[in-house]
Coordinates of C-alpha atoms and ligand atoms in Angstrom, one line a residue:
X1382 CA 0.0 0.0 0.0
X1383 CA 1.7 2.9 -1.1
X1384 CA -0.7 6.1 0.3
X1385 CA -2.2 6.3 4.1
X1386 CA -5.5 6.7 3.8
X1387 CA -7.9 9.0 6.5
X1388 CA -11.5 9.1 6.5
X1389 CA -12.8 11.7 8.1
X1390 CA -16.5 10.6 9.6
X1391 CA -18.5 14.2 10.3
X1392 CA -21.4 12.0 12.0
X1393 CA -24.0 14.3 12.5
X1394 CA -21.4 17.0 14.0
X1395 CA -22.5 18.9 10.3
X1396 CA -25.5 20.2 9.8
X1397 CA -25.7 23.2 7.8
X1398 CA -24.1 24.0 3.7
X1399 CA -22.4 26.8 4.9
X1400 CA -19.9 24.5 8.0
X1401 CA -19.5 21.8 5.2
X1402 CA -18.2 24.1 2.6
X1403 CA -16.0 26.6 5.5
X1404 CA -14.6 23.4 6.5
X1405 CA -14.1 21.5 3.1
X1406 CA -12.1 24.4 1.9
X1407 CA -10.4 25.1 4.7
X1408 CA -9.1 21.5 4.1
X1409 CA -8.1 22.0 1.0
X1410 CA -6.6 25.8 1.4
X1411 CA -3.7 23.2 4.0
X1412 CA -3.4 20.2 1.7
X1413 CA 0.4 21.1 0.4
X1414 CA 1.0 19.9 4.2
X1415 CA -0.1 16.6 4.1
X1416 CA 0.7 16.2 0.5
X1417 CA 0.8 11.9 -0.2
X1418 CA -2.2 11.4 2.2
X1419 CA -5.0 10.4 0.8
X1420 CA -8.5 11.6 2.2
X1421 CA -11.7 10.7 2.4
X1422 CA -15.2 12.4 3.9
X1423 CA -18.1 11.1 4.7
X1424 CA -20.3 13.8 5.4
X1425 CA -24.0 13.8 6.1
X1426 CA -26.0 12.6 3.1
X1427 CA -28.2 15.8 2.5
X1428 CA -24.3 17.5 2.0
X1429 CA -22.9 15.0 -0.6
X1430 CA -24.1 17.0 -3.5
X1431 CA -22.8 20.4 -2.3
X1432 CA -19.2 19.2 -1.6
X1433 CA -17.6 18.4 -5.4
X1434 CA -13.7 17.9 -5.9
X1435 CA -13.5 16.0 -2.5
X1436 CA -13.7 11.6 -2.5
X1437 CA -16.8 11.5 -0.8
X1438 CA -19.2 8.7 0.7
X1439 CA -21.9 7.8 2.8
X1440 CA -22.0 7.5 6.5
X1441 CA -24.4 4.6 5.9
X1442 CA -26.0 2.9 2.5
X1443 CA -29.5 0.8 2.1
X1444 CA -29.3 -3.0 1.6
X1445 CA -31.9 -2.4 -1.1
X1446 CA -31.8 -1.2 -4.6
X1447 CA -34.7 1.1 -4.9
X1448 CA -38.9 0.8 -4.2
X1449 CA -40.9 1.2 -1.0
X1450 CA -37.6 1.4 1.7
X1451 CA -39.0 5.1 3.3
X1452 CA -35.9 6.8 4.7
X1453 CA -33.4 5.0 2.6
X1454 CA -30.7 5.9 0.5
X1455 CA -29.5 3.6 -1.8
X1456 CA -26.2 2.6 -3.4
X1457 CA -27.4 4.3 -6.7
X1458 CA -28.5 7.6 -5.1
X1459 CA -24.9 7.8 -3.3
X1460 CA -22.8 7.7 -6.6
X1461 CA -25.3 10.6 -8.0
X1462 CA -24.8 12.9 -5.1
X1463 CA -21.0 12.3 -6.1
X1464 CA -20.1 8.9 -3.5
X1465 CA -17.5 7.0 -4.1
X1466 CA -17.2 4.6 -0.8
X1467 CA -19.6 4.3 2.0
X1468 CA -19.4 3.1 5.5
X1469 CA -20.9 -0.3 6.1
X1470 CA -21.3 -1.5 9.4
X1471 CA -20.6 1.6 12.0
X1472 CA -20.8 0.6 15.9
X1473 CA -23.7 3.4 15.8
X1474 CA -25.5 2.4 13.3
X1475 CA -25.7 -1.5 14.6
X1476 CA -26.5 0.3 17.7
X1477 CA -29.5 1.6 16.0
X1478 CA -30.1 -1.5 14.6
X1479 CA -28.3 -3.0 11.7
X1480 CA -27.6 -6.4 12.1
X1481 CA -24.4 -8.7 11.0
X1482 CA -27.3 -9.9 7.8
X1483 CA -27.7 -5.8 7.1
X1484 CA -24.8 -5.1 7.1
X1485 CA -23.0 -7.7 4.7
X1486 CA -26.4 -6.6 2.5
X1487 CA -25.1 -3.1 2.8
X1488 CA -21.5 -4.0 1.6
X1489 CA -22.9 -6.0 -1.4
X1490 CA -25.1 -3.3 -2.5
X1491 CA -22.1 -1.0 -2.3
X1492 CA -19.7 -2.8 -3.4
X1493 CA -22.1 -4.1 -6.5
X1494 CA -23.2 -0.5 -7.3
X1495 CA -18.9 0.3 -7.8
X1496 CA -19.0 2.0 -4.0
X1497 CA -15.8 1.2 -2.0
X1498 CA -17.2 -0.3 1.4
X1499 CA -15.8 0.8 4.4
X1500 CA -16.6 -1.7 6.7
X1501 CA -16.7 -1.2 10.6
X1502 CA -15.8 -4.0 12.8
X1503 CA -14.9 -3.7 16.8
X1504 CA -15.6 -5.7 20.2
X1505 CA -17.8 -3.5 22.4
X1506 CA -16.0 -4.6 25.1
X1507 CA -12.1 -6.1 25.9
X1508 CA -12.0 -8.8 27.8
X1509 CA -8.5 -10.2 29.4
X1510 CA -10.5 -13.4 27.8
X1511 CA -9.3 -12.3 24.6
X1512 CA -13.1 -12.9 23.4
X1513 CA -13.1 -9.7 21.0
X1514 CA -10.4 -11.8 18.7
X1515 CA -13.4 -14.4 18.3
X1516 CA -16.4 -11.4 17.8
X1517 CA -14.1 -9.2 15.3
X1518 CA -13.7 -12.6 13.7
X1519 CA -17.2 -13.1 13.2
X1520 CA -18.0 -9.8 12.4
X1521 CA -15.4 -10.2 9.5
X1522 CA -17.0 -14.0 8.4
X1523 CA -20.8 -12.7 8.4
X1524 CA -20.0 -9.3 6.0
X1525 CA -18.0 -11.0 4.0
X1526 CA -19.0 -13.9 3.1
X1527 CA -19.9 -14.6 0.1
X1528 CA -19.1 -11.6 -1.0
X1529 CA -15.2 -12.3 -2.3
X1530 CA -15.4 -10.9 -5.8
X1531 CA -17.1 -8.0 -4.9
X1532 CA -14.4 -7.0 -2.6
X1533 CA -12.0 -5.9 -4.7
X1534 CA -11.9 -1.8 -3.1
X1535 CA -12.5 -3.1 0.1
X1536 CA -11.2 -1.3 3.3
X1537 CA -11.5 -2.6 6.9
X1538 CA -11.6 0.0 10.0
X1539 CA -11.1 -1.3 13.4
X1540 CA -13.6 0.3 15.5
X1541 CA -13.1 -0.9 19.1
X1542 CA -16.7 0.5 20.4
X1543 CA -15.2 1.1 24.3
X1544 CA -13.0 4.0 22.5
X1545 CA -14.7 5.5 20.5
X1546 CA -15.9 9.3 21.2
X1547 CA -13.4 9.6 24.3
X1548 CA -10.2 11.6 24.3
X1549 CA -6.6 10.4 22.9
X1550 CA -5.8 9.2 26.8
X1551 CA -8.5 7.1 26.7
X1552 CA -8.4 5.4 23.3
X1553 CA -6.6 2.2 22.5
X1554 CA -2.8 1.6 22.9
X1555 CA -0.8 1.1 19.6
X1556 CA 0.5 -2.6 21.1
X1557 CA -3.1 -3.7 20.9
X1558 CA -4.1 -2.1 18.1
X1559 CA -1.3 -4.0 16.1
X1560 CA -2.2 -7.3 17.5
X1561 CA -5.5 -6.4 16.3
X1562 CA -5.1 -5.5 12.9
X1563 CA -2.7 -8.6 12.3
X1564 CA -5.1 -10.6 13.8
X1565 CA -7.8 -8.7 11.0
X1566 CA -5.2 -9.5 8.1
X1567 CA -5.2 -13.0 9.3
X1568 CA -9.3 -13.4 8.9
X1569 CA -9.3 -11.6 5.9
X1570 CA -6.6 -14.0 4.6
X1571 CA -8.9 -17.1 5.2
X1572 CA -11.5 -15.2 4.0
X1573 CA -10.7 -13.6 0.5
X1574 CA -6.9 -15.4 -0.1
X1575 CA -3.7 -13.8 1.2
X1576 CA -3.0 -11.8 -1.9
X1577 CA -6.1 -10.2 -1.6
X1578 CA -6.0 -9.6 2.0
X1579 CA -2.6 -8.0 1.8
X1580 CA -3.9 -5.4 -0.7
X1581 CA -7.0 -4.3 1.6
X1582 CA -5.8 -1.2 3.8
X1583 CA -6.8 -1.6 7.6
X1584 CA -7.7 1.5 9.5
X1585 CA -7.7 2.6 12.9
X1586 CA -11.1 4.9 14.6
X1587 CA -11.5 5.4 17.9
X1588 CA -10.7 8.7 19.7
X1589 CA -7.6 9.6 16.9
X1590 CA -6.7 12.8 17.9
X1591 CA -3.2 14.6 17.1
X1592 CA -1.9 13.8 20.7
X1593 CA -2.1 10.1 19.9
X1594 CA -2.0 9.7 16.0
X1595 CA 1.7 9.8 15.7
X1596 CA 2.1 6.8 17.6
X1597 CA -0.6 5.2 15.9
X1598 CA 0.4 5.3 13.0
X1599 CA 4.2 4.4 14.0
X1600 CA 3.4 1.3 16.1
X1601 CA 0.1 0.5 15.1
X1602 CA 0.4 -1.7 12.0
X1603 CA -2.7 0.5 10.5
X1604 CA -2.9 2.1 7.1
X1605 CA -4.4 5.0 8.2
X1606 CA -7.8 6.2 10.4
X1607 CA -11.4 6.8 10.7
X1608 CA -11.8 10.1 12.6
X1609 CA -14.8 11.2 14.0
X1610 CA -14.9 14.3 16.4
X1611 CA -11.3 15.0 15.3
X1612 CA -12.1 15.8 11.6
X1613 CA -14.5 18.0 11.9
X1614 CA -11.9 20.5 13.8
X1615 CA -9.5 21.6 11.1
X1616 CA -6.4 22.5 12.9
X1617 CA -6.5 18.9 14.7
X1618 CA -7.5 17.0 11.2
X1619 CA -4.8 18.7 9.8
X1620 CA -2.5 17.1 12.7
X1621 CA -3.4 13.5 11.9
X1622 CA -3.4 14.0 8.2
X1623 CA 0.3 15.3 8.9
X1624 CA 1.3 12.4 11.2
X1625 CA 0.4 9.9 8.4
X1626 CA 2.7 11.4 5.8
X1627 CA 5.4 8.9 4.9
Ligands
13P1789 P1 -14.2 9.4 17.4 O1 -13.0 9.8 16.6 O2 -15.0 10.6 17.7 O3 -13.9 8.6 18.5 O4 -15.1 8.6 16.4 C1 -14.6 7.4 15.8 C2 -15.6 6.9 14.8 O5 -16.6 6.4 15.2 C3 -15.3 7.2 13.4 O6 -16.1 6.5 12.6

Protein backbone atom coordinates (compact mmCIF):
# COMPACT_ATOMS: atom_id res chain seq x y z
CA UNK A 1 0.00 0.00 0.00
CA UNK A 2 1.73 2.94 -1.06
CA UNK A 3 -0.70 6.14 0.27
CA UNK A 4 -2.19 6.34 4.13
CA UNK A 5 -5.54 6.67 3.82
CA UNK A 6 -7.89 8.98 6.49
CA UNK A 7 -11.52 9.09 6.48
CA UNK A 8 -12.78 11.67 8.06
CA UNK A 9 -16.46 10.65 9.56
CA UNK A 10 -18.48 14.22 10.32
CA UNK A 11 -21.38 11.97 11.97
CA UNK A 12 -24.05 14.35 12.51
CA UNK A 13 -21.40 16.99 13.99
CA UNK A 14 -22.48 18.89 10.28
CA UNK A 15 -25.51 20.21 9.81
CA UNK A 16 -25.74 23.22 7.77
CA UNK A 17 -24.15 23.96 3.74
CA UNK A 18 -22.41 26.79 4.87
CA UNK A 19 -19.85 24.54 8.01
CA UNK A 20 -19.49 21.80 5.24
CA UNK A 21 -18.18 24.14 2.56
CA UNK A 22 -16.03 26.61 5.48
CA UNK A 23 -14.61 23.45 6.46
CA UNK A 24 -14.13 21.47 3.08
CA UNK A 25 -12.12 24.38 1.95
CA UNK A 26 -10.39 25.10 4.68
CA UNK A 27 -9.14 21.49 4.12
CA UNK A 28 -8.13 22.03 1.01
CA UNK A 29 -6.55 25.83 1.44
CA UNK A 30 -3.74 23.19 3.96
CA UNK A 31 -3.44 20.22 1.67
CA UNK A 32 0.42 21.07 0.37
CA UNK A 33 1.00 19.95 4.23
CA UNK A 34 -0.14 16.57 4.10
CA UNK A 35 0.68 16.22 0.51
CA UNK A 36 0.84 11.90 -0.20
CA UNK A 37 -2.19 11.44 2.17
CA UNK A 38 -5.04 10.37 0.83
CA UNK A 39 -8.50 11.58 2.20
CA UNK A 40 -11.72 10.74 2.42
CA UNK A 41 -15.18 12.38 3.86
CA UNK A 42 -18.13 11.14 4.70
CA UNK A 43 -20.32 13.77 5.38
CA UNK A 44 -24.00 13.78 6.05
CA UNK A 45 -25.95 12.63 3.10
CA UNK A 46 -28.20 15.80 2.55
CA UNK A 47 -24.29 17.55 1.95
CA UNK A 48 -22.88 15.04 -0.60
CA UNK A 49 -24.15 16.97 -3.49
CA UNK A 50 -22.76 20.39 -2.25
CA UNK A 51 -19.24 19.25 -1.60
CA UNK A 52 -17.59 18.37 -5.43
CA UNK A 53 -13.73 17.89 -5.94
CA UNK A 54 -13.45 15.96 -2.54
CA UNK A 55 -13.70 11.62 -2.49
CA UNK A 56 -16.77 11.47 -0.83
CA UNK A 57 -19.19 8.71 0.66
CA UNK A 58 -21.94 7.81 2.79
CA UNK A 59 -21.97 7.50 6.51
CA UNK A 60 -24.38 4.57 5.90
CA UNK A 61 -26.03 2.94 2.50
CA UNK A 62 -29.55 0.78 2.08
CA UNK A 63 -29.34 -3.01 1.59
CA UNK A 64 -31.89 -2.36 -1.10
CA UNK A 65 -31.82 -1.20 -4.62
CA UNK A 66 -34.70 1.08 -4.86
CA UNK A 67 -38.86 0.76 -4.24
CA UNK A 68 -40.91 1.21 -0.99
CA UNK A 69 -37.60 1.37 1.71
CA UNK A 70 -39.02 5.10 3.29
CA UNK A 71 -35.88 6.80 4.71
CA UNK A 72 -33.37 4.99 2.63
CA UNK A 73 -30.70 5.87 0.50
CA UNK A 74 -29.46 3.55 -1.76
CA UNK A 75 -26.16 2.63 -3.37
CA UNK A 76 -27.43 4.27 -6.67
CA UNK A 77 -28.49 7.61 -5.06
CA UNK A 78 -24.87 7.81 -3.31
CA UNK A 79 -22.80 7.68 -6.55
CA UNK A 80 -25.35 10.58 -7.99
CA UNK A 81 -24.77 12.90 -5.12
CA UNK A 82 -20.97 12.27 -6.05
CA UNK A 83 -20.13 8.93 -3.49
CA UNK A 84 -17.46 6.95 -4.13
CA UNK A 85 -17.16 4.64 -0.83
CA UNK A 86 -19.65 4.25 2.01
CA UNK A 87 -19.44 3.12 5.51
CA UNK A 88 -20.87 -0.31 6.07
CA UNK A 89 -21.29 -1.55 9.42
CA UNK A 90 -20.58 1.59 11.97
CA UNK A 91 -20.85 0.55 15.93
CA UNK A 92 -23.71 3.40 15.79
CA UNK A 93 -25.47 2.37 13.32
CA UNK A 94 -25.67 -1.46 14.63
CA UNK A 95 -26.48 0.29 17.67
CA UNK A 96 -29.52 1.65 15.99
CA UNK A 97 -30.13 -1.48 14.63
CA UNK A 98 -28.28 -3.00 11.74
CA UNK A 99 -27.62 -6.37 12.12
CA UNK A 100 -24.41 -8.69 11.02
CA UNK A 101 -27.33 -9.86 7.81
CA UNK A 102 -27.70 -5.79 7.14
CA UNK A 103 -24.76 -5.14 7.13
CA UNK A 104 -23.04 -7.71 4.70
CA UNK A 105 -26.42 -6.65 2.50
CA UNK A 106 -25.07 -3.12 2.77
CA UNK A 107 -21.50 -3.98 1.63
CA UNK A 108 -22.91 -6.03 -1.40
CA UNK A 109 -25.15 -3.29 -2.49
CA UNK A 110 -22.09 -1.04 -2.26
CA UNK A 111 -19.67 -2.80 -3.41
CA UNK A 112 -22.14 -4.07 -6.48
CA UNK A 113 -23.16 -0.50 -7.33
CA UNK A 114 -18.87 0.31 -7.79
CA UNK A 115 -19.00 2.04 -4.00
CA UNK A 116 -15.82 1.19 -1.96
CA UNK A 117 -17.21 -0.32 1.36
CA UNK A 118 -15.82 0.85 4.42
CA UNK A 119 -16.55 -1.73 6.65
CA UNK A 120 -16.68 -1.20 10.57
CA UNK A 121 -15.76 -4.03 12.77
CA UNK A 122 -14.86 -3.70 16.80
CA UNK A 123 -15.63 -5.65 20.15
CA UNK A 124 -17.84 -3.54 22.38
CA UNK A 125 -16.00 -4.64 25.08
CA UNK A 126 -12.13 -6.13 25.87
CA UNK A 127 -12.01 -8.79 27.80
CA UNK A 128 -8.53 -10.16 29.42
CA UNK A 129 -10.46 -13.44 27.75
CA UNK A 130 -9.27 -12.32 24.61
CA UNK A 131 -13.15 -12.88 23.39
CA UNK A 132 -13.08 -9.71 20.98
CA UNK A 133 -10.44 -11.77 18.69
CA UNK A 134 -13.41 -14.41 18.35
CA UNK A 135 -16.41 -11.41 17.82
CA UNK A 136 -14.13 -9.15 15.27
CA UNK A 137 -13.75 -12.64 13.66
CA UNK A 138 -17.19 -13.13 13.16
CA UNK A 139 -17.99 -9.75 12.44
CA UNK A 140 -15.45 -10.24 9.49
CA UNK A 141 -16.99 -14.02 8.39
CA UNK A 142 -20.76 -12.67 8.38
CA UNK A 143 -20.03 -9.29 5.99
CA UNK A 144 -18.01 -10.97 3.99
CA UNK A 145 -19.05 -13.89 3.11
CA UNK A 146 -19.94 -14.58 0.09
CA UNK A 147 -19.13 -11.57 -0.96
CA UNK A 148 -15.24 -12.29 -2.32
CA UNK A 149 -15.39 -10.92 -5.84
CA UNK A 150 -17.14 -8.03 -4.94
CA UNK A 151 -14.40 -7.03 -2.63
CA UNK A 152 -12.00 -5.89 -4.70
CA UNK A 153 -11.87 -1.85 -3.11
CA UNK A 154 -12.46 -3.07 0.14
CA UNK A 155 -11.19 -1.31 3.32
CA UNK A 156 -11.45 -2.65 6.90
CA UNK A 157 -11.62 -0.02 10.00
CA UNK A 158 -11.12 -1.31 13.39
CA UNK A 159 -13.56 0.29 15.50
CA UNK A 160 -13.11 -0.88 19.12
CA UNK A 161 -16.73 0.48 20.37
CA UNK A 162 -15.20 1.09 24.25
CA UNK A 163 -13.01 4.01 22.49
CA UNK A 164 -14.74 5.47 20.45
CA UNK A 165 -15.88 9.35 21.18
CA UNK A 166 -13.39 9.61 24.31
CA UNK A 167 -10.18 11.63 24.31
CA UNK A 168 -6.59 10.39 22.94
CA UNK A 169 -5.80 9.21 26.79
CA UNK A 170 -8.50 7.06 26.69
CA UNK A 171 -8.44 5.41 23.34
CA UNK A 172 -6.60 2.24 22.47
CA UNK A 173 -2.77 1.55 22.93
CA UNK A 174 -0.78 1.05 19.58
CA UNK A 175 0.47 -2.61 21.15
CA UNK A 176 -3.07 -3.69 20.93
CA UNK A 177 -4.14 -2.06 18.06
CA UNK A 178 -1.27 -3.97 16.07
CA UNK A 179 -2.16 -7.27 17.46
CA UNK A 180 -5.55 -6.43 16.34
CA UNK A 181 -5.09 -5.51 12.87
CA UNK A 182 -2.66 -8.59 12.26
CA UNK A 183 -5.09 -10.63 13.81
CA UNK A 184 -7.75 -8.74 11.02
CA UNK A 185 -5.23 -9.53 8.14
CA UNK A 186 -5.20 -12.97 9.29
CA UNK A 187 -9.28 -13.39 8.94
CA UNK A 188 -9.27 -11.61 5.89
CA UNK A 189 -6.60 -13.95 4.60
CA UNK A 190 -8.87 -17.12 5.22
CA UNK A 191 -11.53 -15.22 3.95
CA UNK A 192 -10.72 -13.60 0.50
CA UNK A 193 -6.89 -15.37 -0.10
CA UNK A 194 -3.73 -13.81 1.19
CA UNK A 195 -3.04 -11.84 -1.85
CA UNK A 196 -6.10 -10.18 -1.63
CA UNK A 197 -6.02 -9.62 1.98
CA UNK A 198 -2.60 -8.02 1.79
CA UNK A 199 -3.92 -5.42 -0.66
CA UNK A 200 -6.99 -4.32 1.62
CA UNK A 201 -5.76 -1.21 3.84
CA UNK A 202 -6.81 -1.64 7.57
CA UNK A 203 -7.67 1.48 9.47
CA UNK A 204 -7.69 2.58 12.95
CA UNK A 205 -11.06 4.91 14.55
CA UNK A 206 -11.53 5.39 17.88
CA UNK A 207 -10.74 8.70 19.74
CA UNK A 208 -7.64 9.56 16.87
CA UNK A 209 -6.68 12.82 17.91
CA UNK A 210 -3.17 14.60 17.09
CA UNK A 211 -1.94 13.76 20.71
CA UNK A 212 -2.13 10.06 19.86
CA UNK A 213 -2.02 9.73 15.98
CA UNK A 214 1.74 9.76 15.74
CA UNK A 215 2.05 6.80 17.60
CA UNK A 216 -0.64 5.16 15.86
CA UNK A 217 0.44 5.25 12.95
CA UNK A 218 4.25 4.45 13.97
CA UNK A 219 3.45 1.28 16.08
CA UNK A 220 0.11 0.54 15.12
CA UNK A 221 0.38 -1.69 11.99
CA UNK A 222 -2.66 0.48 10.45
CA UNK A 223 -2.89 2.06 7.14
CA UNK A 224 -4.44 4.97 8.16
CA UNK A 225 -7.76 6.22 10.38
CA UNK A 226 -11.41 6.83 10.69
CA UNK A 227 -11.75 10.13 12.56
CA UNK A 228 -14.83 11.25 14.01
CA UNK A 229 -14.87 14.28 16.39
CA UNK A 230 -11.28 15.01 15.32
CA UNK A 231 -12.06 15.76 11.59
CA UNK A 232 -14.52 18.03 11.89
CA UNK A 233 -11.91 20.49 13.85
CA UNK A 234 -9.52 21.64 11.08
CA UNK A 235 -6.42 22.51 12.92
CA UNK A 236 -6.49 18.88 14.69
CA UNK A 237 -7.53 17.00 11.24
CA UNK A 238 -4.80 18.65 9.81
CA UNK A 239 -2.54 17.14 12.68
CA UNK A 240 -3.44 13.55 11.86
CA UNK A 241 -3.41 13.97 8.21
CA UNK A 242 0.28 15.30 8.95
CA UNK A 243 1.32 12.40 11.18
CA UNK A 244 0.45 9.94 8.36
CA UNK A 245 2.69 11.42 5.83
CA UNK A 246 5.40 8.92 4.89
P1 LIG B 1 -14.22 9.44 17.37
O1 LIG B 1 -12.97 9.76 16.56
O2 LIG B 1 -15.04 10.63 17.69
O3 LIG B 1 -13.89 8.58 18.54
O4 LIG B 1 -15.15 8.56 16.41
C1 LIG B 1 -14.62 7.43 15.84
C2 LIG B 1 -15.59 6.94 14.85
O5 LIG B 1 -16.64 6.42 15.19
C3 LIG B 1 -15.28 7.16 13.43
O6 LIG B 1 -16.13 6.46 12.59
Amino acid sequence: MKKRLVIGNWKMYIESPEEAKKLASALKRKAASYAGVEVWLAPSFTLLPILKGTKLGGQSVSAHAGGAHTGDVSAKMLKAAGATFAIVGHSERRAAGDSDEAVHAQLAAAAGAGLAPVLCVGELVREASGAHFSFIEAQLMSALRGAQSLTARLVVAYEPVWAIGKTAQDAMQPAEVEETVIFIRKTLAQILGRKEALRVPILYGGSVEPDNAPKLVADGGVNGFLVGHASVEVDSFIEILKACRK
